[in-house]
Tab-separated table of C-alpha atoms in Angstrom:
chain	number	residue	atom	x	y	z
A	118	MET	CA	83.201	89.270	117.793
A	119	LYS	CA	86.722	89.798	116.625
A	120	VAL	CA	89.737	90.499	118.785
A	121	LYS	CA	92.895	91.757	117.133
A	122	LEU	CA	95.619	90.628	119.522
A	123	GLU	CA	98.616	92.931	119.099
A	124	LEU	CA	101.916	91.183	119.796
A	125	TYR	CA	104.856	92.597	121.733
A	126	GLY	CA	108.174	91.267	122.979
A	127	ALA	CA	108.459	87.490	123.155
A	128	SER	CA	104.861	87.061	121.983
A	129	ARG	CA	105.962	88.274	118.542
A	130	ASP	CA	107.261	84.736	117.976
A	131	LEU	CA	103.642	83.553	117.831
A	132	SER	CA	103.144	84.966	114.339
A	133	LYS	CA	105.028	86.417	111.390
A	134	LYS	CA	102.560	89.307	111.530
A	135	SER	CA	102.399	91.826	114.368
A	136	PHE	CA	98.956	90.587	115.427
A	137	ILE	CA	96.680	87.529	115.557
A	138	GLU	CA	92.921	87.702	115.049
A	139	PHE	CA	90.566	85.624	117.169
A	140	ASN	CA	86.835	85.106	116.852
A	141	ILE	CA	85.296	84.993	120.305
A	142	GLU	CA	81.830	84.492	121.716
A	143	GLY	CA	79.861	87.377	123.254
A	144	LYS	CA	80.696	88.326	126.846
A	145	SER	CA	84.047	86.576	126.760
A	146	SER	CA	86.641	87.658	129.288
A	147	ILE	CA	90.406	88.040	129.075
A	148	LYS	CA	90.581	84.684	130.832
A	149	ASP	CA	88.627	83.165	127.914
A	150	LEU	CA	90.874	84.933	125.413
A	151	LYS	CA	93.922	83.435	127.139
A	152	LYS	CA	92.414	79.959	126.629
A	153	LYS	CA	91.961	80.767	122.927
A	154	ILE	CA	95.601	81.792	122.663
A	155	ILE	CA	96.724	78.599	124.401
A	156	ASN	CA	94.604	76.600	121.926
A	157	TYR	CA	96.264	78.549	119.108
A	158	VAL	CA	99.680	77.533	120.491
A	159	ASP	CA	98.521	73.907	120.666
A	160	SER	CA	97.340	73.981	117.047
A	161	ASN	CA	100.155	75.976	115.480
A	162	PHE	CA	103.205	75.195	117.614
A	163	LYS	CA	102.502	71.633	118.848
A	164	GLY	CA	101.745	72.942	122.322
A	165	ASN	CA	105.169	74.616	122.669
A	166	ASN	CA	105.608	74.961	126.443
A	167	ASN	CA	107.746	78.099	126.285
A	168	PHE	CA	105.067	79.883	124.287
A	169	LYS	CA	102.396	78.735	126.740
A	170	LYS	CA	104.460	80.065	129.646
A	171	ILE	CA	104.764	83.424	127.920
A	172	VAL	CA	100.994	83.611	127.490
A	173	GLU	CA	100.374	82.600	131.110
A	174	ALA	CA	102.835	85.195	132.420
A	175	SER	CA	101.508	88.021	130.254
A	176	ALA	CA	99.312	90.933	131.146
A	177	PHE	CA	96.860	92.408	128.640
A	178	CYS	CA	96.074	95.998	127.740
A	179	SER	CA	93.031	97.680	126.286
A	180	GLU	CA	92.777	100.051	123.322
A	181	ASP	CA	93.027	102.991	125.710
A	182	ASN	CA	96.363	101.684	126.986
A	183	ASN	CA	95.302	100.439	130.402
A	184	ILE	CA	96.261	97.090	131.892
A	185	ILE	CA	93.083	95.002	132.164
A	186	SER	CA	92.291	92.149	134.529
A	187	ASP	CA	91.395	88.539	133.698
A	188	ASN	CA	87.751	89.425	134.416
A	189	TYR	CA	87.592	92.258	131.866
A	190	ILE	CA	84.680	91.560	129.524
A	191	ILE	CA	85.213	91.981	125.790
A	192	ASN	CA	81.893	93.324	124.528
A	193	LYS	CA	82.802	94.624	121.059
A	194	ASP	CA	85.328	94.128	118.284
A	195	GLN	CA	88.559	95.526	119.633
A	196	LYS	CA	92.321	95.515	119.743
A	197	ILE	CA	93.971	94.014	122.795
A	198	GLY	CA	97.698	94.060	123.440
A	199	ILE	CA	99.528	91.133	125.001
A	200	ILE	CA	102.204	92.377	127.402
A	201	PRO	CA	104.788	89.685	128.211
A	202	PRO	CA	107.102	90.155	131.215
A	203	ILE	CA	109.096	93.367	130.693
A	204	GLY	CA	112.782	94.118	130.997
A	205	GLY	CA	113.816	97.221	129.118
A	206	GLY	CA	115.939	100.211	129.982
B	150	MET	CA	109.301	120.201	132.820
B	151	LEU	CA	109.256	116.869	131.010
B	152	HIS	CA	110.238	115.518	127.622
B	153	THR	CA	109.553	111.878	126.654
B	154	LYS	CA	109.896	110.030	123.393
B	155	ILE	CA	110.314	106.587	121.862
B	156	ILE	CA	112.955	106.754	119.153
B	157	ASP	CA	112.257	104.446	116.212
B	158	LEU	CA	115.777	103.692	115.016
B	159	THR	CA	114.578	102.961	111.494
B	160	LYS	CA	113.617	106.638	111.231
B	161	GLU	CA	115.905	108.633	113.538
B	162	SER	CA	118.702	108.357	116.076
B	163	ILE	CA	118.922	109.144	119.794
B	164	ARG	CA	120.879	112.372	120.367
B	165	PRO	CA	122.627	113.145	123.691
B	166	GLU	CA	122.834	116.818	122.718
B	167	ASP	CA	119.016	117.005	122.760
B	168	ALA	CA	119.066	115.877	126.404
B	169	GLU	CA	121.762	118.370	127.420
B	170	GLU	CA	119.905	121.171	125.702
B	171	PHE	CA	116.558	120.294	127.303
B	172	ILE	CA	117.783	120.300	130.899
B	173	ALA	CA	120.093	123.322	130.599
B	174	SER	CA	118.891	126.120	132.876
B	175	SER	CA	120.444	128.501	135.377
B	176	LYS	CA	117.631	127.526	137.794
B	177	PHE	CA	119.421	124.230	138.384
B	178	GLY	CA	122.739	123.613	140.101
B	179	ALA	CA	122.946	119.859	139.456
B	180	SER	CA	122.519	117.871	136.259
B	181	ILE	CA	122.905	114.138	135.656
B	182	VAL	CA	122.720	112.401	132.308
B	183	PHE	CA	122.304	108.612	132.486
B	184	TYR	CA	122.983	106.475	129.427
B	185	GLY	CA	121.938	102.843	129.188
B	186	THR	CA	124.166	101.076	126.654
B	187	VAL	CA	124.486	97.575	125.233
B	188	ARG	CA	127.226	95.554	126.944
B	189	GLU	CA	129.160	92.693	125.402
B	190	ASN	CA	128.376	89.972	127.913
B	191	ASN	CA	125.242	88.705	129.618
B	192	GLU	CA	125.113	85.526	131.690
B	193	ASN	CA	128.334	84.280	130.074
B	194	LYS	CA	127.014	84.772	126.558
B	195	LYS	CA	128.797	87.010	124.077
B	196	VAL	CA	126.295	89.614	123.025
B	197	THR	CA	126.542	91.344	119.639
B	198	GLY	CA	123.483	93.589	119.950
B	199	ILE	CA	119.967	93.967	121.282
B	200	THR	CA	116.675	94.539	119.505
B	201	TYR	CA	114.331	96.625	121.648
B	202	ASP	CA	110.576	96.394	121.335
B	203	ALA	CA	108.102	98.727	123.045
B	204	HIS	CA	104.401	99.443	123.377
B	205	ASN	CA	104.904	103.096	122.481
B	206	GLU	CA	101.772	104.594	123.979
B	207	MET	CA	102.035	102.674	127.248
B	208	VAL	CA	105.711	103.457	127.595
B	209	VAL	CA	105.185	107.188	127.188
B	210	LYS	CA	102.230	106.983	129.582
B	211	SER	CA	104.427	105.233	132.172
B	212	PHE	CA	107.164	107.871	131.792
B	213	LYS	CA	104.599	110.613	132.458
B	214	GLU	CA	103.191	108.762	135.479
B	215	ILE	CA	106.658	108.308	136.948
B	216	TYR	CA	107.413	111.998	136.457
B	217	ASN	CA	104.088	113.117	137.928
B	218	GLU	CA	104.423	111.047	141.093
B	219	VAL	CA	107.877	112.432	141.916
B	220	ASP	CA	106.386	115.580	143.501
B	221	GLU	CA	104.605	113.554	146.133
B	222	LYS	CA	106.906	110.547	146.552
B	223	LEU	CA	110.280	112.261	146.472
B	224	LYS	CA	109.221	115.842	147.281
B	225	ILE	CA	111.203	117.121	144.326
B	226	LYS	CA	109.225	119.988	142.868
B	227	SER	CA	111.709	121.948	140.774
B	228	LYS	CA	113.155	119.716	138.035
B	229	ALA	CA	113.714	119.107	134.360
B	230	VAL	CA	113.462	115.524	133.119
B	231	PHE	CA	114.312	114.187	129.670
B	232	ILE	CA	113.596	110.507	128.913
B	233	GLU	CA	114.082	108.878	125.533
B	234	HIS	CA	114.182	105.127	124.819
B	235	VAL	CA	114.979	103.502	121.511
B	236	LYS	CA	113.036	100.883	119.590
B	237	GLY	CA	114.898	98.689	117.119
B	238	TYR	CA	118.383	97.206	116.828
B	239	VAL	CA	121.197	98.598	119.000
B	240	GLY	CA	124.797	97.497	118.584
B	241	LEU	CA	127.470	97.032	121.278
B	242	GLY	CA	128.221	100.190	123.219
B	243	GLU	CA	125.373	102.091	121.640
B	244	VAL	CA	122.758	103.962	123.649
B	245	SER	CA	119.330	102.470	124.366
B	246	ILE	CA	118.051	105.015	126.883
B	247	ILE	CA	118.875	108.531	128.020
B	248	ILE	CA	117.572	109.889	131.306
B	249	ALA	CA	118.702	113.442	131.892
B	250	VAL	CA	117.643	115.269	135.044
B	251	ALA	CA	118.353	118.681	136.455
B	252	CYS	CA	117.465	119.926	139.953
B	253	PRO	CA	118.541	122.792	142.177
B	254	HIS	CA	120.773	120.477	144.296
B	255	ARG	CA	122.851	117.312	143.688
B	256	ALA	CA	121.202	115.058	146.287
B	257	GLU	CA	117.805	115.349	144.662
B	258	ALA	CA	119.274	114.978	141.153
B	259	TYR	CA	120.939	111.658	142.083
B	260	THR	CA	117.770	110.427	143.800
B	261	LEU	CA	115.575	111.425	140.872
B	262	SER	CA	117.786	109.838	138.202
B	263	ARG	CA	117.976	106.538	140.086
B	264	TYR	CA	114.265	106.535	140.852
B	265	ILE	CA	113.310	107.016	137.196
B	266	ILE	CA	115.427	104.159	135.807
B	267	GLU	CA	114.321	101.729	138.532
B	268	GLU	CA	110.640	102.546	137.943
B	269	ILE	CA	111.041	102.192	134.159
B	270	LYS	CA	112.487	98.715	134.684
B	271	LYS	CA	109.433	97.767	136.758
B	272	ARG	CA	106.665	99.505	134.847
B	273	SER	CA	107.430	100.393	131.242
B	274	PRO	CA	106.496	97.814	128.588
B	275	ILE	CA	109.871	97.486	126.872
B	276	TRP	CA	111.427	94.205	125.795
B	277	LYS	CA	114.911	93.098	124.798
B	278	LYS	CA	115.914	90.450	122.290
B	279	GLU	CA	119.605	89.700	122.692
B	280	HIS	CA	121.696	88.621	119.721
B	281	TYR	CA	124.764	86.443	120.315
B	282	GLN	CA	128.047	85.736	118.590
B	283	ASN	CA	126.872	82.224	117.633
B	284	GLU	CA	124.095	83.935	115.630
B	285	GLU	CA	121.384	82.773	118.016
B	286	SER	CA	119.070	85.260	119.688
B	287	GLU	CA	116.522	85.208	122.496
B	288	TRP	CA	113.990	87.411	124.238
B	289	LEU	CA	115.100	88.099	127.801
B	290	LYS	CA	112.769	86.745	130.457
B	291	GLY	CA	111.874	89.966	132.297
B	292	ASN	CA	109.309	90.477	135.049
B	293	PRO	CA	105.519	90.588	134.842
B	294	ILE	CA	104.343	94.175	134.521
B	295	GLN	CA	103.020	95.812	137.658
B	296	ALA	CA	99.746	97.600	137.078
B	297	ASN	CA	99.209	100.848	138.973
């Protein structure tokens, strides 16, 4: 399955594009996706600790714009947004 | 009565007159217009501007949720609320957010205005990248979003 991870805020530094695509196994959870993103940081940014902290501190949101938990199961190709710590206004 | 919008600064500008017009009504005896603007200094760094990023759909959803819960939480039933936030680059002194509220009485207008901005800070997925005089820039740390 494919996950299109849409980037926001500080996570935009993870790619020149506004998203990153990940191939994941069936019945993967958000927790598993987080591990994939950390591996991506290891491979592409020499394990940059600041980037890893951003990923660890982030929430994730579904296509229907709801915050989803670490146990949320990804059971089809879908877009997921990464929501780093917020501070607007 | 509610108006919400994310203003993409590459396409349009944020207009205070829109806020004034939206909340104008003889039903209300108190109006407050809050402007968030970019200031020149943050943590001893000279700021030249801020780039705002937002998850548009979630931000608008959070604005609506905040508005809808006011009835129960603050017991303010009669009100007009206008909330617009920008997305994109904002220079010093320029406006990033407008919250305009109108209520029958001043006490509830002050309470409502303050409540909305504090809840936005906690709940709306908006991010700031500060730009400094030394040409560096950084995303501000922020707080993990609180799910409802």
